[in-house]
mmCIF file of C-alpha atoms in Angstrom:
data_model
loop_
_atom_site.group_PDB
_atom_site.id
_atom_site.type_symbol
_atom_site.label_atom_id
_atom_site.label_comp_id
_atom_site.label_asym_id
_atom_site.label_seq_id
_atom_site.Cartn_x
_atom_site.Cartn_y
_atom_site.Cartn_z
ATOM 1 C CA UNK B 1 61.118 102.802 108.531
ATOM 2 C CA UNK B 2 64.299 100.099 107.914
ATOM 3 C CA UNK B 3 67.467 101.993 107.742
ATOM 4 C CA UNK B 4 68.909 101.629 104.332
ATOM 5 C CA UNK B 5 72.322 100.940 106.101
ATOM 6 C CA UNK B 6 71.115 97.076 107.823
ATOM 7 C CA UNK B 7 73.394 94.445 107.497
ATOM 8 C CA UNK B 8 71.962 92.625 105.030
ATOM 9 C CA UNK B 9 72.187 95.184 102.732
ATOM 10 C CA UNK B 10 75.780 96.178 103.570
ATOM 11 C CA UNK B 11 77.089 92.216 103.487
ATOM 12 C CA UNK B 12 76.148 91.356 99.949
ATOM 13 C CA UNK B 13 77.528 94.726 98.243
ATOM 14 C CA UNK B 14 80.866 94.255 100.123
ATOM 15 C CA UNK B 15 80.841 90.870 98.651
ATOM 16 C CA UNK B 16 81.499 91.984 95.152
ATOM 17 C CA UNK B 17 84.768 93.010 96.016
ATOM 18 C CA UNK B 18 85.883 89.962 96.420
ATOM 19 C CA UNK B 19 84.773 89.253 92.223
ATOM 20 C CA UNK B 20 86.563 92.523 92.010
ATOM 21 C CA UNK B 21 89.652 90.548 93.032
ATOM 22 C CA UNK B 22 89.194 88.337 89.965
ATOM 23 C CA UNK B 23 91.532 90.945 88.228
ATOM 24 C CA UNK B 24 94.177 89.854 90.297
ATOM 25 C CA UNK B 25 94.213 86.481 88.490
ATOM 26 C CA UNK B 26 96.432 88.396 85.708
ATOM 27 C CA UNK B 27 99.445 88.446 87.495
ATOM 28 C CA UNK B 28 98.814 84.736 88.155
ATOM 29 C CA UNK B 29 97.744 83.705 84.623
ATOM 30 C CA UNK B 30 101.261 85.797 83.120
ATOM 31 C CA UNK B 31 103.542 83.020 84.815
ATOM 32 C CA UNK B 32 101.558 80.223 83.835
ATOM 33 C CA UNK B 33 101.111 80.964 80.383
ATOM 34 C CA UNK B 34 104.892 82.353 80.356
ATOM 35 C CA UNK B 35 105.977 78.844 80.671
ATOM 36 C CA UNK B 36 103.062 76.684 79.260
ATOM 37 C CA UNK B 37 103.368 78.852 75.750
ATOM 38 C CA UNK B 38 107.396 79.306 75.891
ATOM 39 C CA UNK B 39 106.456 83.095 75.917
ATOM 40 C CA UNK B 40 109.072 85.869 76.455
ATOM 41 C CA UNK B 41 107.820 88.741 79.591
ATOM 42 C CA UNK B 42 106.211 90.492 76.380
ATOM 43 C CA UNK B 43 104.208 88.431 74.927
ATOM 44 C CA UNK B 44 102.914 87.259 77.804
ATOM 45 C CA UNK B 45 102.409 90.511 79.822
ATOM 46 C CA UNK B 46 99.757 90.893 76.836
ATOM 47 C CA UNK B 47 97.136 89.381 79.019
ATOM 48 C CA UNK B 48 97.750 92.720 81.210
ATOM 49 C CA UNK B 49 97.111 94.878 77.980
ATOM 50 C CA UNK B 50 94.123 92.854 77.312
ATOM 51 C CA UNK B 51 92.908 93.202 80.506
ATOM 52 C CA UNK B 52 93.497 96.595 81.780
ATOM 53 C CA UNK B 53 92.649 98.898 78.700
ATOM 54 C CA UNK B 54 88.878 98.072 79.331
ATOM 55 C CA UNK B 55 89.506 100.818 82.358
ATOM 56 C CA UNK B 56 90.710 103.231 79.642
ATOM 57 C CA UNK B 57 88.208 102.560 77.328
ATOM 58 C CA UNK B 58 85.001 102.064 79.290
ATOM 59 C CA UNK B 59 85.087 103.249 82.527
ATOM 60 C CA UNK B 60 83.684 106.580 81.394
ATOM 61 C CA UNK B 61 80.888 104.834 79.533
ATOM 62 C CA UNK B 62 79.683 102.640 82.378
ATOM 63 C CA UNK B 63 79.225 105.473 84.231
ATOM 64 C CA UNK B 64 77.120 107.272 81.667
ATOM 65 C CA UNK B 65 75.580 103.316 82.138
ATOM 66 C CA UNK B 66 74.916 103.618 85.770
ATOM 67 C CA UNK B 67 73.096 106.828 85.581
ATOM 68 C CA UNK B 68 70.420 105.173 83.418
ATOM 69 C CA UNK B 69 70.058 101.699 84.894
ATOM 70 C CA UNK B 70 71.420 102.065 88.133
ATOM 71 C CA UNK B 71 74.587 100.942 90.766
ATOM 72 C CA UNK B 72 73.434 97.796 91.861
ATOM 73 C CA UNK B 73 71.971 96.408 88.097
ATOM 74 C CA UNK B 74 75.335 97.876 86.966
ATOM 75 C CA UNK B 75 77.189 96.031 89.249
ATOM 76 C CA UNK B 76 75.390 92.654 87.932
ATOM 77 C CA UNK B 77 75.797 93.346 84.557
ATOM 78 C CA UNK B 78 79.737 92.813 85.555
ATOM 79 C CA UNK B 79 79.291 90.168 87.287
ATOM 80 C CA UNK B 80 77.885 88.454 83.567
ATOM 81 C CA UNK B 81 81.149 89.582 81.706
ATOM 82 C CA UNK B 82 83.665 88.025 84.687
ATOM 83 C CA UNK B 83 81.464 84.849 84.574
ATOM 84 C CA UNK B 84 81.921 84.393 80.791
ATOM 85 C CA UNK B 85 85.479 85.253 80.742
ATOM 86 C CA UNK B 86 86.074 82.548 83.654
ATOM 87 C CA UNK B 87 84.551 79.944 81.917
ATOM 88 C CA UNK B 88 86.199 80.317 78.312
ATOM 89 C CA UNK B 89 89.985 79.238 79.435
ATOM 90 C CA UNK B 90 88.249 76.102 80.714
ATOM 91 C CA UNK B 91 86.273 75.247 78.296
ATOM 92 C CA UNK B 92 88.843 75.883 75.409
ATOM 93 C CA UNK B 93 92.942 76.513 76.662
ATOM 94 C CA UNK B 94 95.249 78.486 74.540
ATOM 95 C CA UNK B 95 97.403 81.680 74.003
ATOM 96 C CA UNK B 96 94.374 83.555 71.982
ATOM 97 C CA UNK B 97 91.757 82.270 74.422
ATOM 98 C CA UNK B 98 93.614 83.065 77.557
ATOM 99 C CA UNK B 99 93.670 86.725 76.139
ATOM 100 C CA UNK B 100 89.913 87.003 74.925
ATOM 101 C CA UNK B 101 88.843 85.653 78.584
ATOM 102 C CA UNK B 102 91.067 88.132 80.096
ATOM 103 C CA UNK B 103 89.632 90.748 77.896
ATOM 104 C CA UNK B 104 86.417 89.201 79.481
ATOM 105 C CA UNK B 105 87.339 89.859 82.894
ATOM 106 C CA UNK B 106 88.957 93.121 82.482
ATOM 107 C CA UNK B 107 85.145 94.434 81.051
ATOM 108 C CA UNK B 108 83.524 92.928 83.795
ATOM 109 C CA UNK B 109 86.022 94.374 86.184
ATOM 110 C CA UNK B 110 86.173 97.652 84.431
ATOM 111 C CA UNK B 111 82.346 97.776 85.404
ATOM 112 C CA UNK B 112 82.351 96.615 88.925
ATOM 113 C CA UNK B 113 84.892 98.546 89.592
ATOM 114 C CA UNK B 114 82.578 101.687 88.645
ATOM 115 C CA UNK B 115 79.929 100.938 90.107
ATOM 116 C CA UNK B 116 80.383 99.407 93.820
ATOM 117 C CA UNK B 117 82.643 101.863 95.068
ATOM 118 C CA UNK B 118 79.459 104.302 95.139
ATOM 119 C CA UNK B 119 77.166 101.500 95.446
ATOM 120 C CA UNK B 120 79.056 101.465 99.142
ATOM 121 C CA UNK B 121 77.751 105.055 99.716
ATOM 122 C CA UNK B 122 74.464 103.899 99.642
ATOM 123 C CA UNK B 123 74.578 101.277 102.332
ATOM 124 C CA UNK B 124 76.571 102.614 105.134
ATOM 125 C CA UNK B 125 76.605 106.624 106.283
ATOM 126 C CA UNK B 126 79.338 109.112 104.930
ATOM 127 C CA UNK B 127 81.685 108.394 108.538
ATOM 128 C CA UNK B 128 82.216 105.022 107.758
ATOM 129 C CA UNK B 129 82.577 105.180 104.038
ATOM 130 C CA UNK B 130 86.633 105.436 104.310
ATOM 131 C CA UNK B 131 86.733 102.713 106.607
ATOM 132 C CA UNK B 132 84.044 100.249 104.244
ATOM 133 C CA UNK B 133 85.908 100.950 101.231
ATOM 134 C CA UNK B 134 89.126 99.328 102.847
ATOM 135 C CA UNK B 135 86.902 97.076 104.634
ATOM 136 C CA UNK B 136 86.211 96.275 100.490
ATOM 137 C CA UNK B 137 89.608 96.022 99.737
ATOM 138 C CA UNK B 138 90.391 93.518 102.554
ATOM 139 C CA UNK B 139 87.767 90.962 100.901
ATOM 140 C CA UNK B 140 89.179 91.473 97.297
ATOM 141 C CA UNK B 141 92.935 90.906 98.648
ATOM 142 C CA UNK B 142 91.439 87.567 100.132
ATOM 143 C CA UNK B 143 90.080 86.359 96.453
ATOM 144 C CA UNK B 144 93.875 87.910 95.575
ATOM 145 C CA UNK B 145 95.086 85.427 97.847
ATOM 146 C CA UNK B 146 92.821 82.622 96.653
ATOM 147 C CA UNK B 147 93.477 83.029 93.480
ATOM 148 C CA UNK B 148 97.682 81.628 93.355
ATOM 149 C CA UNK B 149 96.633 79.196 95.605
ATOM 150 C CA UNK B 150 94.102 77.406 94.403
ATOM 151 C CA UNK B 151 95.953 77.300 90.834
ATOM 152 C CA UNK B 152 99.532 75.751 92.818
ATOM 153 C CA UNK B 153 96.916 73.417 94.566
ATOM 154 C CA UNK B 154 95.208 72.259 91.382
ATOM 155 C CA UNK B 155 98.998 71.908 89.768
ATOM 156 C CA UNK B 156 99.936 69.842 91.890
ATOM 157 C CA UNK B 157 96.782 67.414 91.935
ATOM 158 C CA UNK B 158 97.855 66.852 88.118
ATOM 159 C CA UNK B 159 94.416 69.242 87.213
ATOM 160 C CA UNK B 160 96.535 71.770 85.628
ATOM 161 C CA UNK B 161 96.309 75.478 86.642
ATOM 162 C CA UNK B 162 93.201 76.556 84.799
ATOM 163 C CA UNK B 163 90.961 74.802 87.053
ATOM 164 C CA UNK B 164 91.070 77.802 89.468
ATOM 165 C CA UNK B 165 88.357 79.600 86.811
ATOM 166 C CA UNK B 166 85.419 77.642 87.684
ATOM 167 C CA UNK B 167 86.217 78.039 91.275
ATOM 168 C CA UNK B 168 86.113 81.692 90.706
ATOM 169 C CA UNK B 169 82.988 81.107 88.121
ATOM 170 C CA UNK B 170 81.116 79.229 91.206
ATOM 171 C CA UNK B 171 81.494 82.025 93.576
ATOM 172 C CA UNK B 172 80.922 84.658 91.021
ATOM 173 C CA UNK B 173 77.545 83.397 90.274
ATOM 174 C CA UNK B 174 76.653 83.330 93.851
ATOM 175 C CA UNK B 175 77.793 86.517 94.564
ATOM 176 C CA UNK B 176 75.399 88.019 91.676
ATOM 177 C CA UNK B 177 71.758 86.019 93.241
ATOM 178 C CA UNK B 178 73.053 87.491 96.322
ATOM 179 C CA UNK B 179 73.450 90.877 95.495
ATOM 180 C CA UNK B 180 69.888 90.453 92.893
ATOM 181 C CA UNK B 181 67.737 89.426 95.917
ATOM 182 C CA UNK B 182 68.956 92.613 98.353
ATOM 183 C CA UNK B 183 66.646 95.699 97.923
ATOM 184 C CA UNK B 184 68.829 98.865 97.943
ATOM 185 C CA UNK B 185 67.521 102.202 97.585
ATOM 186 C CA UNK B 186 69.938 104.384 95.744
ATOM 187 C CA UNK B 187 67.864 107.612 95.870
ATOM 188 C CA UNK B 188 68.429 110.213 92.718
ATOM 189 C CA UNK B 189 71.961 108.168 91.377
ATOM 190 C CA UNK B 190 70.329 106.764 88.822
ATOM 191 C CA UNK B 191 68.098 109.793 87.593
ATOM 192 C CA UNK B 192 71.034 111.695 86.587
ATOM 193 C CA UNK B 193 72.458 112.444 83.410
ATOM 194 C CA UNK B 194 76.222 112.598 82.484
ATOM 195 C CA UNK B 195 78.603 112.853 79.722
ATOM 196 C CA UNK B 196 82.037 112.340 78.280
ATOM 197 C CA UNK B 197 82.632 116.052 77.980
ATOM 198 C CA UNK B 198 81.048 116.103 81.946
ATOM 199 C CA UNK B 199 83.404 113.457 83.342
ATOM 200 C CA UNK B 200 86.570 114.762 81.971
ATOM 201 C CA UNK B 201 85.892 118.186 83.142
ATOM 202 C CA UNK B 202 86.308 117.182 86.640
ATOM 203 C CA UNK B 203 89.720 117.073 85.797
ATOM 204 C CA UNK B 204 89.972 120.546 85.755
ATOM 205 C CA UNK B 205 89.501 120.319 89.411
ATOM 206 C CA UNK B 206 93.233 120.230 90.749
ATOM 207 C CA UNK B 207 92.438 117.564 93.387
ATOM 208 C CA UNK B 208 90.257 115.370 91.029
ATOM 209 C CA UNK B 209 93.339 115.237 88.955
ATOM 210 C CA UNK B 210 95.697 114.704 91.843
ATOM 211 C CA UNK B 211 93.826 111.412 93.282
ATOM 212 C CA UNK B 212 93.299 110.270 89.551
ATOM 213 C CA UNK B 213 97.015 110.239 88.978
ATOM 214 C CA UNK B 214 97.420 108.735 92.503
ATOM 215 C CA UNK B 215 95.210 105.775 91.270
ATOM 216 C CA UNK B 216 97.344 105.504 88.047
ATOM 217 C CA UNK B 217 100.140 105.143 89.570
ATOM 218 C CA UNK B 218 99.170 103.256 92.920
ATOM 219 C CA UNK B 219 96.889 100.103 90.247
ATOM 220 C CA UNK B 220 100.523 100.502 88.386
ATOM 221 C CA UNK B 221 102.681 99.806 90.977
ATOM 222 C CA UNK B 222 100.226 96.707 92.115
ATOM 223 C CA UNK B 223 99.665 94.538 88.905
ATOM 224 C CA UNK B 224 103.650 95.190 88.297
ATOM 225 C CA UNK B 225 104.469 93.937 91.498
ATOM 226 C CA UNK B 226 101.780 91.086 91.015
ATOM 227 C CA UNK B 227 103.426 90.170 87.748
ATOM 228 C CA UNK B 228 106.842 90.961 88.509
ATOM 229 C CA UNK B 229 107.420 89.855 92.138
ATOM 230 C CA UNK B 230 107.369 85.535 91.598
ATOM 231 C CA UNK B 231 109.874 85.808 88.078
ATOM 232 C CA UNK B 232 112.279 88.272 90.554
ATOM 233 C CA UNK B 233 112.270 85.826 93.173
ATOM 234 C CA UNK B 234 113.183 82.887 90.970
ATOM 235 C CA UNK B 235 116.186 84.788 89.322
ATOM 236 C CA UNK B 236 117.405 85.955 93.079
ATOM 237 C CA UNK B 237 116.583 83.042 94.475
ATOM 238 C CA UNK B 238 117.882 79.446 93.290
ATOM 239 C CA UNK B 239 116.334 77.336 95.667
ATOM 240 C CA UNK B 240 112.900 78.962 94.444
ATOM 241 C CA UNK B 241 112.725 76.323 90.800
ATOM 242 C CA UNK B 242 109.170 76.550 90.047
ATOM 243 C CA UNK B 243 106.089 79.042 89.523
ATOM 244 C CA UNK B 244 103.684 77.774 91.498
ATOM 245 C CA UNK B 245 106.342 77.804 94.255
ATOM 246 C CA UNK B 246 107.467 81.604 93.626
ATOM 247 C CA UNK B 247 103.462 82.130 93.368
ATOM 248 C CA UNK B 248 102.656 81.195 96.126
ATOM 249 C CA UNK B 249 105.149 83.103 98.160
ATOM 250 C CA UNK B 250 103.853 85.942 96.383
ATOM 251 C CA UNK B 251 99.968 85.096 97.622
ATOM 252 C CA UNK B 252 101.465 84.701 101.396
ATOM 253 C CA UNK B 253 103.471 87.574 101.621
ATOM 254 C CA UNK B 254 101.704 90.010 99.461
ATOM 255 C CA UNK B 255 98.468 89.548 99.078
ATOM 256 C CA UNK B 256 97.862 87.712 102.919
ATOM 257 C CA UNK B 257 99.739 90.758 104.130
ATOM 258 C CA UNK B 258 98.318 92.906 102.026
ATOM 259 C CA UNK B 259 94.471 91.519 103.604
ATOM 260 C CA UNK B 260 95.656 91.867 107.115
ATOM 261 C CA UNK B 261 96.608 95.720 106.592
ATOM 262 C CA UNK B 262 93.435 96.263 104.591
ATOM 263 C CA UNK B 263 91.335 94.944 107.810
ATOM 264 C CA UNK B 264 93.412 96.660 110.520
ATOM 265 C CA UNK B 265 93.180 99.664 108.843
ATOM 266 C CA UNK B 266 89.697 99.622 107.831
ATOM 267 C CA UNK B 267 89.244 99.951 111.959
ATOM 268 C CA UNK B 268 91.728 102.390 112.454
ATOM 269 C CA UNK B 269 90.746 104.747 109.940
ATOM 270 C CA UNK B 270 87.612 105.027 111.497
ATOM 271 C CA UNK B 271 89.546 106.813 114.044
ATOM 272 C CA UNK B 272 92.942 108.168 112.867
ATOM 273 C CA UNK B 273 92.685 111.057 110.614
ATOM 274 C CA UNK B 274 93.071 109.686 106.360
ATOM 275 C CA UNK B 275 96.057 112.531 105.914
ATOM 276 C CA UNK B 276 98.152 110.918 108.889
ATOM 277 C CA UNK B 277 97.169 107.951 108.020
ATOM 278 C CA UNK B 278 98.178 107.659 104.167
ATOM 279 C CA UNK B 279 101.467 109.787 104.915
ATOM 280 C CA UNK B 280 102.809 106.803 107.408
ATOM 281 C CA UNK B 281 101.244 103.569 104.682
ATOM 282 C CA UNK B 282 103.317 105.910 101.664
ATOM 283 C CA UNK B 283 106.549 105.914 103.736
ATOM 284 C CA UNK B 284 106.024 102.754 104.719
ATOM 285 C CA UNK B 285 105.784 100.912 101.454
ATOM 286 C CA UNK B 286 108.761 102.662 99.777
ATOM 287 C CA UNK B 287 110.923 101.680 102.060
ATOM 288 C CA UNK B 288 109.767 98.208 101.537
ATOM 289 C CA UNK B 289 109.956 98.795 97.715
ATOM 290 C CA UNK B 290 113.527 100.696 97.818
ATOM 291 C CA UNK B 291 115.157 97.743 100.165
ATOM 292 C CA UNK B 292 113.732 94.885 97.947
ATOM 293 C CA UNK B 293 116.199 96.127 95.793
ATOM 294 C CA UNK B 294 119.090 95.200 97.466
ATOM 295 C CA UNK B 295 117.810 91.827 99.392
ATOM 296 C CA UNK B 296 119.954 89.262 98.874
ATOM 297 C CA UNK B 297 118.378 86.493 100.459
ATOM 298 C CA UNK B 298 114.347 84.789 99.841
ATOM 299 C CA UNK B 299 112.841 85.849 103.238
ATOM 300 C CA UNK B 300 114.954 89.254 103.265
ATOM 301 C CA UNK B 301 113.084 89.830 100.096
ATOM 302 C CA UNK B 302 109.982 88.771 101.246
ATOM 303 C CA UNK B 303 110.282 90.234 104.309
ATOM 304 C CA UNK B 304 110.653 93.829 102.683
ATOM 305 C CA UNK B 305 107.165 92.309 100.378
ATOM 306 C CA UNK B 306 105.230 92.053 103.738
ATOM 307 C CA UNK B 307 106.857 96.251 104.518
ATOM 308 C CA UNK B 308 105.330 97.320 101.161
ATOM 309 C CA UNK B 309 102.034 95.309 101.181
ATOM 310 C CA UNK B 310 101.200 96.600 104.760
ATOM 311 C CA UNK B 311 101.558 100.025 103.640
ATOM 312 C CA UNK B 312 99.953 99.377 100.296
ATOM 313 C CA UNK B 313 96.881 97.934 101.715
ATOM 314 C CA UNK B 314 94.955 101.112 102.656
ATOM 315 C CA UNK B 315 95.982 103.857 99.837
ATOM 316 C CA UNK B 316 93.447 103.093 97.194
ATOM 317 C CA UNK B 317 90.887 103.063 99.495
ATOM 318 C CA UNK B 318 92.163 106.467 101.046
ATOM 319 C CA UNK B 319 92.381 108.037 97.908
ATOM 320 C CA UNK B 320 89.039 106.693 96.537
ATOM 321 C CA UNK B 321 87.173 108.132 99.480
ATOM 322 C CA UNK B 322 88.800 111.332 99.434
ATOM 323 C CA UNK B 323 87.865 111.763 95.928
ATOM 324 C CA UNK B 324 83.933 110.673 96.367
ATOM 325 C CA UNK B 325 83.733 113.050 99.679
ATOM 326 C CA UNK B 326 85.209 116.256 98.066
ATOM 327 C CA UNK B 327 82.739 116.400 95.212
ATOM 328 C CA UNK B 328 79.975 113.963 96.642
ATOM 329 C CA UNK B 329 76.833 114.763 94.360
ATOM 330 C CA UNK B 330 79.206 114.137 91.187
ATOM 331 C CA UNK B 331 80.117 110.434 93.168
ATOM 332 C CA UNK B 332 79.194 108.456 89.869
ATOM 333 C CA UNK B 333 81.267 110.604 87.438
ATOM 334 C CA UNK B 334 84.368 111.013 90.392
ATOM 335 C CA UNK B 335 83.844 106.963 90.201
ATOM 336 C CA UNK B 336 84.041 106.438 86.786
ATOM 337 C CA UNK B 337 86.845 108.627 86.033
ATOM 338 C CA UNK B 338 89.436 107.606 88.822
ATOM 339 C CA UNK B 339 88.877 104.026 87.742
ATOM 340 C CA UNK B 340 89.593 104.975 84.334
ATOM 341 C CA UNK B 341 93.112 105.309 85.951
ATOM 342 C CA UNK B 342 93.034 101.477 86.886
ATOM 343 C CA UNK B 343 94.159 101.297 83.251
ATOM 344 C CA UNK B 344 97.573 101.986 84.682
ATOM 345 C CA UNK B 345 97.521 98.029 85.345
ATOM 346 C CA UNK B 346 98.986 98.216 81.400
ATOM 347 C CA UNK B 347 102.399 99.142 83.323
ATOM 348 C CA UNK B 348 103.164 95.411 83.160
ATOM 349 C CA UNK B 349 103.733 95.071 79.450
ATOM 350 C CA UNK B 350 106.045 98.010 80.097
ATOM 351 C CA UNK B 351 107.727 96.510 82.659
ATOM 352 C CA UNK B 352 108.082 93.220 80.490
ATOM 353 C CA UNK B 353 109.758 95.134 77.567
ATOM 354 C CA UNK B 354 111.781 96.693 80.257
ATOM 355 C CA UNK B 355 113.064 93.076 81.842
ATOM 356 C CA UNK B 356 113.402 91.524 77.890
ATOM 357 C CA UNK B 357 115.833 94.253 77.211
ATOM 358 C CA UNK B 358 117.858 94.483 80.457
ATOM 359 C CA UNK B 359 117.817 90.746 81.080
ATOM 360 C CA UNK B 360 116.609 91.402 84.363
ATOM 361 C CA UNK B 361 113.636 91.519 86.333
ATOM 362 C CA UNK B 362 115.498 93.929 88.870
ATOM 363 C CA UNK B 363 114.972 96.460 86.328
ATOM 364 C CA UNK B 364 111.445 96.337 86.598
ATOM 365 C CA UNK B 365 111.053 96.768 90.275
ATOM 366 C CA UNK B 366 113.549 99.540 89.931
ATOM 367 C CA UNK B 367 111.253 101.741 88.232
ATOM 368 C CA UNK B 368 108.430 100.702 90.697
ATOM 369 C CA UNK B 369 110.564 102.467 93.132
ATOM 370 C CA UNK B 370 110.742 105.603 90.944
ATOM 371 C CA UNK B 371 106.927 105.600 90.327
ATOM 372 C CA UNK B 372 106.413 105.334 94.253
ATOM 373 C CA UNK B 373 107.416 108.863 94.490
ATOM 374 C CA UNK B 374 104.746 110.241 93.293
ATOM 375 C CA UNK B 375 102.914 108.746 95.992
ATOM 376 C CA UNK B 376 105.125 110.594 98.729
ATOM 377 C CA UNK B 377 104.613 113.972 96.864
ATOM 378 C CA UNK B 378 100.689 113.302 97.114
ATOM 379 C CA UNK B 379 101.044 113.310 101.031
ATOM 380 C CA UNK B 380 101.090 117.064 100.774
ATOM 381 C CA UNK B 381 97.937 117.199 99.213
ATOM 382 C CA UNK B 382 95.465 115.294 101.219
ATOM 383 C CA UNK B 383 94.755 117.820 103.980
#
C-alpha cells in the first residue's frame, strides 16, 4: 500500500501556504492606497479591519465546515474567495473596492488558514509536523516577499501597483487544480462533529488558552510591523522619498529574512528541542524590536529588522504545533480556534489611531515592543 506521506501528496498541500501569504498583501496595499486616496494611517489601516475580522468571525465556523466536507475541499473553497478578491481591485480601483476585495481575501484566508495547518498532519508523520509547518511558513514568507516587489516593479513600468493581483490570481488558480488532482486520505477528520459551544471550551484548557493568546499577539505584532515598518522608515529616514522604495526594503529585510529563518529552522527543529528553540527566536526578536527604537540610521534600522525577522520566523509555527500535538484528536477545533486569534492582525488600525494622534510612527513600534513581552513570559510555558 502507497504511504499517505509521498511527495506528491506533501508538495501540493505545502503549496497553499504560499496563497496563505496573500494576506500579507495588506500591509502592502495600506501604503499604496495611503497615498493614492490622500488617506490619514486610519482610514487606511481599514483595509486591516476589513481583512482580519474574518478570523474573528469565521474561523470557528469553517471548522464546524471542515468536519462536514473535509480539509482538503475546505482548503479549495478558500482558494475561490482569495481568487475573487484578487481580481476585483483590477477589474474596478477605488477606496470601497480595495476594502470589499480585502474583505475577499481575508475570508479566503480566514479559511485556508483553518484548514491546511491540519491538512499538514495528514501528509507527513507526527515527528516532522513542527518542522513542515515552518517548512509552510517559509513558502508563505516567499509570496510575502513577492508580493512588495512585484507591486514596486509594476510602479515603476508605469502599470500602477494593482497589477500585482492577477499575478497573485494566476498562481492562486494553479495552486487550487494542483491541490484538486492530489488524492489525500484524511481518515475520520471529516466524520466528526463540532460546535461553537465545543471549540470555545478548549479554552478552558490553560495551555489552549496560552498558545491562543501567543497567536494573538505574535499575527499582531506581524501585520503591525508589515504596515508600520516602510511609513517609520520614511519619517527616520530622508533619503528613503517614496513607498515603493521604503516597501521594498521592508520585503528584503523582513520578509527575505524572515524566509531564510523559516527554512533554517524548519531543519533544525527537526532536531533541537521546540522549548529551546522558541526561548532563543523570543529573545532574539525583542532585542531586534527594542533597538529599532533607537536606530538612527536606514541600515541600523534595518539591520535590527533582519534581528527580529530571524527570530520571528519560527514562533507561529512552534506554537501552532504545540497546540495540535497536546490535544491531537481535537486538531480541527485546536485549528480553528487559534486562528481565530489571527484576528489580532486588526492591531494595525490601532496602531494607526495611535501614530494619527502622536504624530509619529515611533509610537506604534513602541507598543510592539510592549506586546513582545508576552511572548518572553510564554517561554515558561512550553515545556
Amino acid at each position: 500500500m502507497k504511504s499517505n506521506y509521498s511527495l506528491s501528496k506533501i508538495l501540493p498541500v505545502l503549496f497553499g501556504f504560499f496563497i496563505m501569504g496573500v494576506v500579507d498583501l495588506t500591509g502592502t496595499a495600506i501604503n499604496y492606497v495611503k497615498v493614492d486616496f490622500e488617506l490619514n494611517d486610519t482610514m487606511a489601516n481599514l483595509l486591516s479591519l476589513s481583512c482580519f475580522f474574518w478570523f474573528l468571525a469565521l474561523s470557528v465556523p469553517t471548522g464546524i465546515l471542515m468536519n462536514r466536507i473535509g480539509r482538503k475541499n475546505t482548503v479549495l473553497v478558500s482558494f475561490m474567495f482569495t481568487l475573487a478578491g484578487l481580481l476585483l481591485p483590477f477589474l474596478t480601483y477605488n477606496f470601497v473596492s480595495t476594502v470589499v476585495a480585502f474583505a475577499l481575501i481575508g475570508i479566503g484566508n480566514t479559511i485556508i488558514q483553518v484548514a491546511l495547518n491540519p491538512l499538514v498532519s495528514n501528509v507527513v508523520s507526527k515527528e516532522k509536523l513542527t518542522g513542515s509547518l515552518t517548512m509552510g511558513q517559509f513558502i508563505k514568507t516567499l509570496a510575502s516577499w513577492l508580493g512588495p516587489n512585484v507591486a514596486a516593479w509594476t510602479t515603476a513600468a508605469t502599470l500602477g501597483w494593482k497589477y500585482v493581483f492577477p499575478v497573485f490570481a494566476v498562481i492562486t488558480l494553479l495552486a487550487a487544480g494542483w491541490l484538486w488532482m492530489t488524492r489525500i486520505n484524511e481518515g475520520e477528520s471529516k466524520k466528526k462533529t463540532t460546535s461553537f459551544l465545543a471549540t470555545f471550551s478548549l479554552l478552558k484548557d490553560t495551555k489552549i488558552l496560552l498558545f491562543f493568546i501567543g497567536i494573538l499577539i505574535l499575527v499582531g505584532v506581524d501585520v503591525g510591523m508589515n504596515a508600520t515598518l516602510p511609513k517609520y522608515i520614511m519619517e527616520k529616514c530622508p533619503e528613503v522619498t517614496s513607498v515603493s522604495e521604503a516597501d521594498r526594503l521592508k520585503s528584503y529585510f523582513y520578509f527575505i529574512v524572515r524566509a531564510i529563518g523559516a527554512f533554517s529552522g524548519g531543519l533544525l527543529l527537526m532536531k533541537i528541542p521546540e522549548r529551546k528553540f522558541y526561548a532563543v527566536s523570543a529573545c532574539l526578536s525583542l532585542t531586534g524590536l527594542a533597538l529599532i527604537l533607537f536606530a538612527g540610521s536606514l541600515w541600523s534600522i534595518l539591520a535590527c529588522v533582519v534581528i527580529f525577522a530571524l527570530g520571528y520566523s519560527n514562533l507561529f509555527a512552534i506554537i501552532f504545533s504545540k497546540a495540535l500535538k497536546h490535544i491531537p484528536e481535537k486538531a480541527n477545533e485546536i485549528s480553528s480556534l487559534l486562528i481565530v486569534g489571527v484576528s489580532g492582525g486588526i492591531l494595525a488600525l490601532l496602531l494607526g489611531v495611535v501614530s494619527d494622534i502622536f504624530g509619529t510612527q515611533w509610537a506604534a513600534v513602541s507598543i510592539l515592543s510592549i506586546m513582545w513581552l508576552y511572548i518572553m513570559w510564554l517561554i515558561k510555558h512550553l515545556k
